[in-house]
GROMACS .gro file of C-alpha atoms in nm:
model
  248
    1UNK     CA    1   8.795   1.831   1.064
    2UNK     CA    2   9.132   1.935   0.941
    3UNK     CA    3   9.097   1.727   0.642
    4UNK     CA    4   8.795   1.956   0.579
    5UNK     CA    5   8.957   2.265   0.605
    6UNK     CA    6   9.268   2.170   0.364
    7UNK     CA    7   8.996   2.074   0.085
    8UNK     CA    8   8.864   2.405   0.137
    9UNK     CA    9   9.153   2.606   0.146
   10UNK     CA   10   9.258   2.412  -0.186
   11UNK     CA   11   8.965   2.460  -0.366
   12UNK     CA   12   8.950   2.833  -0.263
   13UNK     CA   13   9.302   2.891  -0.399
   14UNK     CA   14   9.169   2.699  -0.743
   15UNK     CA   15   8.889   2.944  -0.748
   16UNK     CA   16   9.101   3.245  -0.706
   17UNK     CA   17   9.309   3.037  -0.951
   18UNK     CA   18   9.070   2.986  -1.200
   19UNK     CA   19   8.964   3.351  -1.188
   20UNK     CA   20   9.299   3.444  -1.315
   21UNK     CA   21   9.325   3.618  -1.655
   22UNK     CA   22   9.625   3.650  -1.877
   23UNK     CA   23   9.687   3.986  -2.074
   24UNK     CA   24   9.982   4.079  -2.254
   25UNK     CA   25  10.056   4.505  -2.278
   26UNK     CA   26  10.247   4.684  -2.507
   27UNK     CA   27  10.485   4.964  -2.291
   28UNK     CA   28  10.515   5.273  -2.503
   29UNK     CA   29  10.788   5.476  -2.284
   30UNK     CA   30  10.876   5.336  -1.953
   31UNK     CA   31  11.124   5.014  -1.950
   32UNK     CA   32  10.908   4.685  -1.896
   33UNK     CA   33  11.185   4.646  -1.564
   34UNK     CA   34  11.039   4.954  -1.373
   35UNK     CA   35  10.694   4.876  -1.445
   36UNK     CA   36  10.773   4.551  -1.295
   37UNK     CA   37  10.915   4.707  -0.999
   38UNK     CA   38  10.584   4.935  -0.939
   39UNK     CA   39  10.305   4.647  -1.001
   40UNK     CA   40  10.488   4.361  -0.784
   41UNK     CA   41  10.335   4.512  -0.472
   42UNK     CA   42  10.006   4.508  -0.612
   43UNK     CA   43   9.997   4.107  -0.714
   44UNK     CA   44   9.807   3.883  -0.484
   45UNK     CA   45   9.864   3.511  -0.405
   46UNK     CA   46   9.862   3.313  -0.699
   47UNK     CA   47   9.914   3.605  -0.971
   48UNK     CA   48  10.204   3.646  -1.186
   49UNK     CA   49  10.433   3.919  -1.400
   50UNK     CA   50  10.696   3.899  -1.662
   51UNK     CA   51  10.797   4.105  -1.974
   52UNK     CA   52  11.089   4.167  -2.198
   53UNK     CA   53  11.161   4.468  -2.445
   54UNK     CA   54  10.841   4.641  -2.476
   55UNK     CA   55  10.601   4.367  -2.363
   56UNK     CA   56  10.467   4.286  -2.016
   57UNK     CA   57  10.247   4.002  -1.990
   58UNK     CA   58  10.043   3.961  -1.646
   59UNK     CA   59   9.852   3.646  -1.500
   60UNK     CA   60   9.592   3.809  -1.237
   61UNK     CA   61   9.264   3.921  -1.177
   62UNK     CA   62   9.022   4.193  -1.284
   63UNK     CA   63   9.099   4.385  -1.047
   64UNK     CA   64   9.417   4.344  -1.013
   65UNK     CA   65   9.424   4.458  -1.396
   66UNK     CA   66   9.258   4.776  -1.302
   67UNK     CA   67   9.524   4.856  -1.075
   68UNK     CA   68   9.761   4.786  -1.358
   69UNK     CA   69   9.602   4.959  -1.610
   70UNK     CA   70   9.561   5.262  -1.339
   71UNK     CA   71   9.922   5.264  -1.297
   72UNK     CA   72  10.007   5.244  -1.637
   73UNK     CA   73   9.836   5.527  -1.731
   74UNK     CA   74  10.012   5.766  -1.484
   75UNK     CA   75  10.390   5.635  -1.586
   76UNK     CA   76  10.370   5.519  -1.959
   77UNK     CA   77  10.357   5.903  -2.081
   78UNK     CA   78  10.566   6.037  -2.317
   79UNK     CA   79  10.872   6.233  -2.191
   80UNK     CA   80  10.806   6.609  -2.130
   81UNK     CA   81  11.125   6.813  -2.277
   82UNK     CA   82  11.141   7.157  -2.114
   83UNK     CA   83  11.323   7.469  -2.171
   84UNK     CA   84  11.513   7.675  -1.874
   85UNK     CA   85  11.562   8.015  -1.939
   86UNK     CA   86  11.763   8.225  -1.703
   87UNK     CA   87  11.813   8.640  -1.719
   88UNK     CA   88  11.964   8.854  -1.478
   89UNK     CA   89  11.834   9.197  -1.485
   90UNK     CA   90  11.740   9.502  -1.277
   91UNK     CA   91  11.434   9.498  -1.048
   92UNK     CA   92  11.222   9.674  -1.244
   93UNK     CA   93  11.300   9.417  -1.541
   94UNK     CA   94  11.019   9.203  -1.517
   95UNK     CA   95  10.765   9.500  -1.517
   96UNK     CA   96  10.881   9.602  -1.810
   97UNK     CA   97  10.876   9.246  -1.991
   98UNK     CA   98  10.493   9.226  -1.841
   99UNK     CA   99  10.413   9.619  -1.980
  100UNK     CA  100  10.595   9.508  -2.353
  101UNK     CA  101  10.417   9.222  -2.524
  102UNK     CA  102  10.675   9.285  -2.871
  103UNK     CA  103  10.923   9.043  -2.883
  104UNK     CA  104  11.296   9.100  -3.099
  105UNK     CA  105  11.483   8.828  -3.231
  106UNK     CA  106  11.793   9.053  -3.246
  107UNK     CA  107  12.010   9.087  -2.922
  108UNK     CA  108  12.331   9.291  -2.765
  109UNK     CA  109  12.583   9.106  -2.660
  110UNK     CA  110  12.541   9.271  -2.326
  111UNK     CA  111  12.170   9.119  -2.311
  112UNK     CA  112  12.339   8.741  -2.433
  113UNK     CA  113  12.570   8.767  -2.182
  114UNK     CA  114  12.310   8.808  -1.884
  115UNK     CA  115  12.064   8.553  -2.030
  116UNK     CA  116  12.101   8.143  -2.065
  117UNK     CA  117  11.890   7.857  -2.156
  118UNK     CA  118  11.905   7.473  -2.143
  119UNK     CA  119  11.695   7.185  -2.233
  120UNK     CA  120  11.612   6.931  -1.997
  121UNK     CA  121  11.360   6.614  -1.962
  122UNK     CA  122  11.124   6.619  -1.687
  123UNK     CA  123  11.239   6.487  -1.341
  124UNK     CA  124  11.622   6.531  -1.531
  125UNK     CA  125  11.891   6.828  -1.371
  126UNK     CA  126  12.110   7.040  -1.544
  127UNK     CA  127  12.341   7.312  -1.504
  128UNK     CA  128  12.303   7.644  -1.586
  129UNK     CA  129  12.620   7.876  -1.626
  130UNK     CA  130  12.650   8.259  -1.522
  131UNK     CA  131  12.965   8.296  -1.439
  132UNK     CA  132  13.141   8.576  -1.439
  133UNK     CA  133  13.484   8.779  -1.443
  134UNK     CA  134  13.661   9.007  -1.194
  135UNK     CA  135  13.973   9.092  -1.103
  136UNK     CA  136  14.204   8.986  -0.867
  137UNK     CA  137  14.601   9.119  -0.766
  138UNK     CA  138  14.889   8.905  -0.919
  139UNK     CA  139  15.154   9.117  -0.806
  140UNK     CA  140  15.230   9.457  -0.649
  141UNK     CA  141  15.549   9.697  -0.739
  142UNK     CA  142  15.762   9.826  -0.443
  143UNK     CA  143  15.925  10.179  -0.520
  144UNK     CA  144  15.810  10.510  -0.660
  145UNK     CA  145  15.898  10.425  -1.025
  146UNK     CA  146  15.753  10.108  -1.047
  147UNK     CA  147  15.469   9.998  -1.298
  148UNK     CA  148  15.216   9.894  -0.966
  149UNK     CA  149  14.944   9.663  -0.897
  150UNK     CA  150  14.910   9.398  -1.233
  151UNK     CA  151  14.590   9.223  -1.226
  152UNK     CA  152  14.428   8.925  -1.383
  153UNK     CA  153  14.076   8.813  -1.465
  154UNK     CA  154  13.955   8.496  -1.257
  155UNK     CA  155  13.628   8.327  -1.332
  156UNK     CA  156  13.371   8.316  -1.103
  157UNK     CA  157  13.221   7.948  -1.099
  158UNK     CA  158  12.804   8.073  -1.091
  159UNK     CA  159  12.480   7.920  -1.180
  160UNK     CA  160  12.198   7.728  -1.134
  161UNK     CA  161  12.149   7.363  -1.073
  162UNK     CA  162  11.732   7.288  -1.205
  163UNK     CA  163  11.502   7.009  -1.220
  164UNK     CA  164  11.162   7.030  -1.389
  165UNK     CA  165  10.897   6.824  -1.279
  166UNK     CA  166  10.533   6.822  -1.479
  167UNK     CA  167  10.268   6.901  -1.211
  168UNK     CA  168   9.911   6.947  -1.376
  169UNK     CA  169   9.932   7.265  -1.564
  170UNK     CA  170  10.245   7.404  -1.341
  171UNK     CA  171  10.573   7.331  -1.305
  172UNK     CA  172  10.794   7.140  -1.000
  173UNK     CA  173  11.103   7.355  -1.050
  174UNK     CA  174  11.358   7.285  -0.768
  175UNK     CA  175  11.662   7.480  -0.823
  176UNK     CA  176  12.020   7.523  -0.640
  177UNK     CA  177  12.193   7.857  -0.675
  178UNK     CA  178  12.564   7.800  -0.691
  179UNK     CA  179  12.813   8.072  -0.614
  180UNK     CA  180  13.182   8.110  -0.587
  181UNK     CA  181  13.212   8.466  -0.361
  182UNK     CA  182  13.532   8.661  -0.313
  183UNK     CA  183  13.629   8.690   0.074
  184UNK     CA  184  13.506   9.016   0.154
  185UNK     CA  185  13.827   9.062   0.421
  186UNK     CA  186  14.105   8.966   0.202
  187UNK     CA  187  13.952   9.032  -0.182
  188UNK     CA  188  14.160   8.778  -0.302
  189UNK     CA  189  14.018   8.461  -0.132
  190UNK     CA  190  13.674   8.261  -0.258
  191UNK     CA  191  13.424   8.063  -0.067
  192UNK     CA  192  13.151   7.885  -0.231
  193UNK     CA  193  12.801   7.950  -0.121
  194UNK     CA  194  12.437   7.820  -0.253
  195UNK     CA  195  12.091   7.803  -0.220
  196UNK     CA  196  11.798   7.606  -0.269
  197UNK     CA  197  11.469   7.690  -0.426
  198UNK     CA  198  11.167   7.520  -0.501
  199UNK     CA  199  10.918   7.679  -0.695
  200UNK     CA  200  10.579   7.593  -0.876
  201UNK     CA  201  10.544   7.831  -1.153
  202UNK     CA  202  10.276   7.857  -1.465
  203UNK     CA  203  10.484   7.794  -1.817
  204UNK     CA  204  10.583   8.045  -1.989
  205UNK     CA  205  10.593   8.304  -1.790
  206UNK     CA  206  10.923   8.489  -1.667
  207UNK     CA  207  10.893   8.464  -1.265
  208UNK     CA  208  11.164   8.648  -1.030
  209UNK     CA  209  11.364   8.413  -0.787
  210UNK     CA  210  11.456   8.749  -0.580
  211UNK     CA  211  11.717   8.982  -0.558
  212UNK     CA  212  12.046   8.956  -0.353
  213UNK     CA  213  11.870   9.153  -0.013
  214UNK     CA  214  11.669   8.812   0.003
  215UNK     CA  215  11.351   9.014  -0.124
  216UNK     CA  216  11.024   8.774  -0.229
  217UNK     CA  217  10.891   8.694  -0.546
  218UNK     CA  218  10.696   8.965  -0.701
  219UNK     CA  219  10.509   8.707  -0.898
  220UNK     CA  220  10.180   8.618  -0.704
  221UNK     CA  221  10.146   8.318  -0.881
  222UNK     CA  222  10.473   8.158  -0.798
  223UNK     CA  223  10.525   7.946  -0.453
  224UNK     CA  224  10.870   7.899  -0.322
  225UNK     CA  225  11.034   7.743  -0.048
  226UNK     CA  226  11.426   7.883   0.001
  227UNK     CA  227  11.716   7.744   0.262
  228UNK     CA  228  12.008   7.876   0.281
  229UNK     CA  229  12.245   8.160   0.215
  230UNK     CA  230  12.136   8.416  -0.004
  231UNK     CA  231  12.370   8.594  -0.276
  232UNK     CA  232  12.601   8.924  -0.265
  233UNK     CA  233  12.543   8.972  -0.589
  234UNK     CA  234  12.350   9.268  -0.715
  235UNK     CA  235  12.154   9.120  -1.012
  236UNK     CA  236  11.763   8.984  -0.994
  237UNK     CA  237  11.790   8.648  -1.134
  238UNK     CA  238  11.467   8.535  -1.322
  239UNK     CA  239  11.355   8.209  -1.470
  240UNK     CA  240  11.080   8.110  -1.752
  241UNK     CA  241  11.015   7.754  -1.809
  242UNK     CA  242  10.855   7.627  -2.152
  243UNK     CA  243  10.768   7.294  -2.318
  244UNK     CA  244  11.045   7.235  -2.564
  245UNK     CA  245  10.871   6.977  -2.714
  246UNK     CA  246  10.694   6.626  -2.668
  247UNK     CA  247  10.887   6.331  -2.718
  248UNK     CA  248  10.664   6.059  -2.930
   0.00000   0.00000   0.00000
C-alpha cells in the first residue's frame, strides 16, 4: 500500500513537473533582486527563479506566470519625478491665487524669500528649507553712557521634511514640519518642535496645511491626518505638488 502511494506522489510531482514552463522577462525599471524578493512567495513546489542585470528568467506554471506578470505590472513603472512647492502667505492667500488665473514669471525678492521648491522621486524624502532670521542679545552695556544692548542675527533651522507617493490620480504626501522656536521665557533659548502631516491632495493645485492657531484645511479636497505640536509662527504654509517629469 505504501509502495502505491510513493508512485503516486512521484508521478504527481512529474505532472506538476511537466506542467512547468520556462519564460525569460526583460525588467525595464525595478532591479531583477527586488523582483526576486516579491515573486519568491508566490512559487510553488517544484518552480524556480533567477535573473541577472535586466533579465529574470522563471520555471513555473501558468498561473503562477499570471501572478508574475500581475506583479510586474504594478512595480516595473517608470519613476514618477515630482515637484514640491512650498509658500508661506497670509490667510487669505490662497483665495486670491484661486480668484487670479494670470500667472508672472517675474518675482520680489520678498515673494522668493517666502516660497521654495524641490524635486523628488516618488516614495523618495527631501528637505525643504524656510528658515529664517531674528535677533538675539550678545551683550548688554552697564552705565548711562554706554552704547546698550548689541544684537546678532541667528538662523532659525525651519522646514519641511516630504515624501510623495503616486496614488491613482492623487498624491500620498506625508510631510514633517520642523521648527527651531525661541523659549518664550528667556528669548534667548531654542527648542525644536515638529509635526507630522499626511495629506492626499489633487496635483497641481496649491492646498493650505493650516495656519499656526492649528486651523483646518480650507481645501475640501485635501485629507489630512496631523500629530503633534503645532507652530508659533504666524505664516499659512501651503504646498502644490506637480509631475516634474517621467523618467523613461
Amino acid at each position: 500500500m505504501q509502495r502505491f502511494c510513493l508512485i503516486g506522489l512521484l508521478l504527481l510531482a512529474s505532472n506538476v513537473f511537466s506542467q512547468t514552463i520556462t519564460k525569460v522577462i526583460e525588467l525595464h525599471y525595478v532591479p531583477v533582486q527586488k523582483v526576486i524578493q516579491l515573486i519568491q512567495p508566490l512559487l510553488q513546489t517544484g518552480e524556480k527563479i533567477s535573473g541577472s542585470g535586466e533579465t529574470l528568467v522563471v520555471q513555473v506554471s501558468p498561473e503562477t506566470l499570471t501572478q508574475i506578470r500581475t506583479v510586474l505590472h504594478q512595480i516595473d513603472v517608470p519613476p514618477v519625478t515630482f515637484k514640491i512647492s512650498i509658500y508661506q502667505g497670509d490667510p487669505d492667500w490662497l483665495t486670491a491665487q484661486n480668484e487670479n488665473s494670470v500667472s508672472y514669471s517675474s518675482k520680489s525678492p520678498a515673494e522668493v524669500k517666502r516660497s521654495q521648491s524641490v524635486n523628488v522621486m516618488s516614495g523618495e524624502s527631501a528637505f525643504v528649507s524656510t528658515d529664517e532670521e531674528v535677533p538675539i542679545i550678545t551683550s548688554v552695556g552697564a552705565g548711562f553712557f554706554t552704547t546698550g544692548i548689541t544684537y546678532q542675527q541667528h538662523q532659525i533651522k525651519n522646514g519641511l521634511l516630504v515624501q510623495p507617493i503616486m496614488r491613482g490620480s492623487k498624491v500620498e504626501l506625508k510631510l514633517r514640519r520642523v521648527r527651531e522656536q525661541q523659549d518664550p521665557a528667556g528669548g534667548q533659548q531654542f527648542d525644536n518642535q515638529n509635526i507630522d502631516t499626511t495629506l492626499m491632495v489633487p496635483l497641481n493645485k496649491w492646498v493650505s496645511l493650516g495656519t499656526a492657531e492649528g486651523t483646518g484645511d480650507t481645501d475640501s479636497t485635501a485629507v489630512s491626518y496631523t500629530a503633534g505640536r503645532p507652530f508659533s509662527q504666524q505664516a499659512t504654509l501651503y504646498v502644490k505638488v506637480s509631475v516634474e517629469r517621467d523618467l523613461q
